[in-house]
Tab-separated table of C-alpha atoms in Angstrom:
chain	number	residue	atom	x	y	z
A	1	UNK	CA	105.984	-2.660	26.776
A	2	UNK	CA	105.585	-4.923	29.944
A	3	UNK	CA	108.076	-3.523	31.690
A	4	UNK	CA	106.596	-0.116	31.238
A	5	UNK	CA	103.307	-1.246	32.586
A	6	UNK	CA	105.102	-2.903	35.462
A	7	UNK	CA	106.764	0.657	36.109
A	8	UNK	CA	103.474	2.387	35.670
A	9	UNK	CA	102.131	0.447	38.388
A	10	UNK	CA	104.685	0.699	40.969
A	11	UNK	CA	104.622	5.005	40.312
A	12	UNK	CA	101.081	5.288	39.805
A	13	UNK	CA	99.972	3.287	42.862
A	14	UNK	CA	103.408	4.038	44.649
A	15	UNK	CA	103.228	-0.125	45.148
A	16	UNK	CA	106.616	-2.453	45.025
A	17	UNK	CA	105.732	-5.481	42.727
A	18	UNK	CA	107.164	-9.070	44.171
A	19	UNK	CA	108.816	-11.358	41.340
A	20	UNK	CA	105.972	-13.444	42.235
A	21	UNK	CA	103.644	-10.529	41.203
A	22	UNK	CA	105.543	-9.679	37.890
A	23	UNK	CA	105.312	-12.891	36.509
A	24	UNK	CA	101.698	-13.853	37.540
A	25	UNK	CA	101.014	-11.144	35.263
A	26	UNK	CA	102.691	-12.408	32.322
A	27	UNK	CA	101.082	-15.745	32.867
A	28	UNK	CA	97.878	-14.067	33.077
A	29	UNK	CA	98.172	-11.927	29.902
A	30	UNK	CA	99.013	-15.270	28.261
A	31	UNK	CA	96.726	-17.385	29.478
A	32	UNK	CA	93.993	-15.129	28.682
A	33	UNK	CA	95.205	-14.808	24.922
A	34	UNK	CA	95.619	-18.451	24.343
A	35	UNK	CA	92.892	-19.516	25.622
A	36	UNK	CA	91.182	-16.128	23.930
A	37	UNK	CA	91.643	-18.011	20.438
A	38	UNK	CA	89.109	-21.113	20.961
A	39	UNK	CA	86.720	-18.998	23.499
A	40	UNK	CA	85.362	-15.545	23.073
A	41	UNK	CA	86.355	-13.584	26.414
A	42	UNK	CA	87.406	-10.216	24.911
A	43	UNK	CA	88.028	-8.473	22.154
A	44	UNK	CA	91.299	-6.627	23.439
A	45	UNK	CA	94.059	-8.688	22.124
A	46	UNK	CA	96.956	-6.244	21.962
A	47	UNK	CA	99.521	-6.992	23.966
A	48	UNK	CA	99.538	-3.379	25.123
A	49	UNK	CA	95.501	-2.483	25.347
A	50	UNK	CA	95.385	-5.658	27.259
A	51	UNK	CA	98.097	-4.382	30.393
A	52	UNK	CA	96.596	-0.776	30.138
A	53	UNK	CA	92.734	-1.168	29.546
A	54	UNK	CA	92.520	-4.403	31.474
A	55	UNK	CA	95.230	-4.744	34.263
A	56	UNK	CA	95.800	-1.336	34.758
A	57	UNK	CA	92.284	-0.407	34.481
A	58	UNK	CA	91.637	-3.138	37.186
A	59	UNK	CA	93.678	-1.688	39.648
A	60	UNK	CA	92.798	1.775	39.207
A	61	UNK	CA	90.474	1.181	42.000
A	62	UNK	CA	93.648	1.708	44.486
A	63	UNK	CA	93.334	5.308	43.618
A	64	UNK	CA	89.916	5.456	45.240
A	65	UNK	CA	90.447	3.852	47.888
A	66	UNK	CA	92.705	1.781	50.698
A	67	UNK	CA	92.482	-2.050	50.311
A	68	UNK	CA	94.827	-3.151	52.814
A	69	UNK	CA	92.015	-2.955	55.065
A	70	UNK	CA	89.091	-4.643	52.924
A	71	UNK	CA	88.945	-8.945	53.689
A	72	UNK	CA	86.617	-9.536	51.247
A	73	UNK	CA	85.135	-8.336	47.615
A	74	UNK	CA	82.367	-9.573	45.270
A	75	UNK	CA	82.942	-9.332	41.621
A	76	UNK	CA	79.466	-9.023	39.452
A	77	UNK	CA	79.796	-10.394	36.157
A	78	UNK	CA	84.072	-10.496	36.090
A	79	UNK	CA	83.902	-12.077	32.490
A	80	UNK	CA	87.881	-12.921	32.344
A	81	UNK	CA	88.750	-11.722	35.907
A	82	UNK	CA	88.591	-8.150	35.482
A	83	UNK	CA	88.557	-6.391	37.931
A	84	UNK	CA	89.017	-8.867	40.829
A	85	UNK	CA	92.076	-10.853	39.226
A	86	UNK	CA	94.945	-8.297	39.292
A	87	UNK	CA	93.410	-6.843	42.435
A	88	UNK	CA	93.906	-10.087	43.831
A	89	UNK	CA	97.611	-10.653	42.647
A	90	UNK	CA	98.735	-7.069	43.742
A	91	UNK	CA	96.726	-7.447	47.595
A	92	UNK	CA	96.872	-11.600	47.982
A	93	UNK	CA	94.980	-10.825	51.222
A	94	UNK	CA	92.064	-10.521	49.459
A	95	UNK	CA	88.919	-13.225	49.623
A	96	UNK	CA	87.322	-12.884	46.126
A	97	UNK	CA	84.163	-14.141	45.224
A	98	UNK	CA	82.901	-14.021	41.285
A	99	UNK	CA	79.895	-14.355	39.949
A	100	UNK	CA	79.215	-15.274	36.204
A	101	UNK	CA	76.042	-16.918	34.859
A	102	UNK	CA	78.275	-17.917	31.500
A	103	UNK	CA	79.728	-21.054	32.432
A	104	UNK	CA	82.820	-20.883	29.599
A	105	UNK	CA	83.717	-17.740	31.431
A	106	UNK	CA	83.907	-19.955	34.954
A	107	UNK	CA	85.728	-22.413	33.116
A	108	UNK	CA	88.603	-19.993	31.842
A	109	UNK	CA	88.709	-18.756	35.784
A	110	UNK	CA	89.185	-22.006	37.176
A	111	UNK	CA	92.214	-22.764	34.658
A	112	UNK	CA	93.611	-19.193	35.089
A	113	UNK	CA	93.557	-19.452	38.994
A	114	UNK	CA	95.354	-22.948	38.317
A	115	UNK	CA	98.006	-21.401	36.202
A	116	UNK	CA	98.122	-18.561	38.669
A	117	UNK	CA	98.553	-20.789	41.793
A	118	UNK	CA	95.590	-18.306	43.610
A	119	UNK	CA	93.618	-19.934	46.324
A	120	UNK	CA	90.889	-17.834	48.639
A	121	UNK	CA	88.705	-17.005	45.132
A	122	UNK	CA	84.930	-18.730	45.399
A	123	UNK	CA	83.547	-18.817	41.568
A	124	UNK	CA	79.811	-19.040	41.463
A	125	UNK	CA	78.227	-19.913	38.347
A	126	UNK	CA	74.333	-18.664	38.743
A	127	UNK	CA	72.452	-15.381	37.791
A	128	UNK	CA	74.070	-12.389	39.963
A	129	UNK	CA	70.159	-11.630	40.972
A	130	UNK	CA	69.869	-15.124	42.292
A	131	UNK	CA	72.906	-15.470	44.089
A	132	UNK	CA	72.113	-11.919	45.457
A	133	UNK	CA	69.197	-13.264	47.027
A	134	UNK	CA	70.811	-15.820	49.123
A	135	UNK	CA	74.020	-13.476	50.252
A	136	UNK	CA	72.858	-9.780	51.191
A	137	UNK	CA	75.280	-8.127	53.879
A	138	UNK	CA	77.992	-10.749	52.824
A	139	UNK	CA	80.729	-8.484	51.451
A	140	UNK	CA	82.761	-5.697	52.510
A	141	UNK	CA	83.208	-4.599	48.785
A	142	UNK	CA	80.955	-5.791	45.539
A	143	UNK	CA	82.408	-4.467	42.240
A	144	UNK	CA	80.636	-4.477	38.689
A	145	UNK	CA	82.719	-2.860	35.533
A	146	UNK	CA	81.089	-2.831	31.979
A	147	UNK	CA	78.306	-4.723	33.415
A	148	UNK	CA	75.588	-2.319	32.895
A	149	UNK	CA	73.347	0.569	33.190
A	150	UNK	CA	74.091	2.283	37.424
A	151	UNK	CA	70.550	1.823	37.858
A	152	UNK	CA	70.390	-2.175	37.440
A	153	UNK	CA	73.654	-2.682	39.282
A	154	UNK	CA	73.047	-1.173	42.147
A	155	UNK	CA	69.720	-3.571	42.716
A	156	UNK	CA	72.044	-6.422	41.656
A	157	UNK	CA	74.907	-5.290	44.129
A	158	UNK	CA	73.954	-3.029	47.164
A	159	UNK	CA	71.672	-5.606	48.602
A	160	UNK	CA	75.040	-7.958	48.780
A	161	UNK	CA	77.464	-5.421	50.791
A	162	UNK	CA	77.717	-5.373	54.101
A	163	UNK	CA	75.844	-1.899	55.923
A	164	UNK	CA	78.338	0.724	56.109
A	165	UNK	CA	80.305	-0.938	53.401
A	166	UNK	CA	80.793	-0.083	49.766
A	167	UNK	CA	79.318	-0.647	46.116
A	168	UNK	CA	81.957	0.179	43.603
A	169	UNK	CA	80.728	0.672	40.327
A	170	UNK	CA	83.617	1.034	37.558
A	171	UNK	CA	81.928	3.476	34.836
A	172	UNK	CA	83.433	5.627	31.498
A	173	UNK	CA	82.996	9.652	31.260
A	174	UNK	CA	78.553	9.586	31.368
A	175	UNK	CA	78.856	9.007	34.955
A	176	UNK	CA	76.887	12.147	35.970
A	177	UNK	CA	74.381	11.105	33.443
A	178	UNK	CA	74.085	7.339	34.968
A	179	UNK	CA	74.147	9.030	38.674
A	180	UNK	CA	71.222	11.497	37.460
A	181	UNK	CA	69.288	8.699	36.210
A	182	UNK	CA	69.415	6.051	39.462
A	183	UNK	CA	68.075	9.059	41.907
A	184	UNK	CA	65.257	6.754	42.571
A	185	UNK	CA	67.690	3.735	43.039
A	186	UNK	CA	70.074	5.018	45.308
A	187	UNK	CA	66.550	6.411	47.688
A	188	UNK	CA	65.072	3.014	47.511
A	189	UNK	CA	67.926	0.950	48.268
A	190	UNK	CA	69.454	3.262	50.947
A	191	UNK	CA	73.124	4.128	49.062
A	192	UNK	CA	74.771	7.049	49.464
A	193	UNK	CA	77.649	8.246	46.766
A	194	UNK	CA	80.705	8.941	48.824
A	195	UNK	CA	83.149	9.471	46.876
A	196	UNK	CA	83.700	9.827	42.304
A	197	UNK	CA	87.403	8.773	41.204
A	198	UNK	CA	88.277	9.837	38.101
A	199	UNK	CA	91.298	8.810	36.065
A	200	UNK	CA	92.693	9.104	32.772
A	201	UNK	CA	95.046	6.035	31.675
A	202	UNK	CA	97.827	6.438	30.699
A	203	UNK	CA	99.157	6.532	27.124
A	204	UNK	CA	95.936	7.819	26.108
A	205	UNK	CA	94.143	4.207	26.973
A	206	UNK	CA	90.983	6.010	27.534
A	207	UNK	CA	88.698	7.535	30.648
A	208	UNK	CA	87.295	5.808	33.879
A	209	UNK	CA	85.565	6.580	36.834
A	210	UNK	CA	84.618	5.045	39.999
A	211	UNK	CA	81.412	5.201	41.576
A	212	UNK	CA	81.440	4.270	45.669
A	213	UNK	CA	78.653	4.061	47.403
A	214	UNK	CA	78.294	3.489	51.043
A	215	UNK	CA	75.352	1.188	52.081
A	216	UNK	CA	73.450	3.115	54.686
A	217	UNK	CA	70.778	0.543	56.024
A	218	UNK	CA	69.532	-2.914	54.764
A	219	UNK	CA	66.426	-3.203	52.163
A	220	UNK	CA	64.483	-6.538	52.120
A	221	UNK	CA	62.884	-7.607	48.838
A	222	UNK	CA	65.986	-6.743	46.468
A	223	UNK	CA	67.099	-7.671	44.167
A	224	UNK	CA	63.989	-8.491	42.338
A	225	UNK	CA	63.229	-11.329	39.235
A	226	UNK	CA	65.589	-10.050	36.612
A	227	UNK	CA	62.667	-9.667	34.309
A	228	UNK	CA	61.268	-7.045	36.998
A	229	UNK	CA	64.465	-5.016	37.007
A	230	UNK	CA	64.101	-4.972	33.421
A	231	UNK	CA	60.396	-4.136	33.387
A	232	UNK	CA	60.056	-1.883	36.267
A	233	UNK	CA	63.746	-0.529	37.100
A	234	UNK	CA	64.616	1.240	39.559
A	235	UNK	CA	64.374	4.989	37.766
């Protein structure tokens, strides 16, 4: 079955995979399920769901858009690497930065980037909302996938990307209820949807969309407290 991800790859994304490539994602996929048995980090375990509905999934974000092009991205809330990890194999170029506040998850990261041999990936252990605060127009890209609700990520994220740059939020088939929903959020924090990708995996592996959303113009004062965003969001 790895082979046939490796092939869906290369046709899909119309992208030559290096030896190099190939077998960081075999150490990955192991790594992840060893270490998977004495920490909680998902609950995908088949060796197929695993290359399809994490990998894959990951890098369906070439589909939406060039990367050759983007120097650096900021992952909200990666959990085991996902998406920023195989992004990162596949376009090495890449300076990733990932934010989790669970520090088991930034302890999995550090040994998978060991095992890996990946350099140019900052892991920040903190609360996105507080990091956020310290590093608005920072990144050409931020990224959040099964994070949470489009209205709470955007006041995490936006304030983080660069202006002119993009917000990518990785969401399943209620998109165009999520989008309806952040109207307010998208006015107040100046983003403008530019483009909605939307792709089924293959071998029936399920639905997802992406989200991007251009940052227009710079908005002081977000993101808020966390218990704010929760109490007054953005909606």
């Amino acid at each position: 079955m790895f082979n046939t991800f490796i092939d869906s790859i290369q046709k899909d994304f119309d992208i030559k995979l290096s030896e190099q490539q190939i077998n960081q994602f075999i150490v990955y996929y192991e790594t992840l399920i060893e270490y998977n048995q004495k920490v909680n980090l998902t609950r995908i375990t088949e060796e197929n769901e695993v290359y399809y509905k994490h990998f894959y999934d990951s890098l369906t974000l070439i589909g939406a858009m060039d990367l050759n092009d983007v120097e650096t991205i900021c992952d909200m809330g990666a959990g085991a690497g996902f998406p920023s990890i195989p992004l990162k194999i596949l376009f090495p170029h890449l300076k990733i930065t990932i934010i989790d506040s669970l520090g088991k998850r930034i302890k999995f990261l550090q040994y998978l980037l060991e095992q890996l041999s990946i350099s140019d990936v900052e892991l920040i252990y903190d609360r996105i909302e507080i990091y956020a605060k310290d590093n608005v127009n920072k990144f050409d890209i931020v990224t959040a996938r099964a994070l949470g609700s489009l209205t709470l990520i955007l006041e995490l994220g936006l304030p983080m990307v660069k202006e002119g740059k993009i917000f990518v939020a990785y969401k399943g088939s209620n998109f165009q209820e999520e989008i309806d929903e952040a109207k307010k959020a998208f006015k107040i924090l100046n983003g403008k949807i530019i483009k909605i990708n939307e792709i089924e995996l293959p071998l029936e592996m399920g639905f997802r969309s992406h989200i991007l959303i251009k940052k227009m113009k710079h908005v002081n004062g977000y993101p808020r407290t966390f218990a704010a965003m929760k109490k007054h969001p953005l909606s």
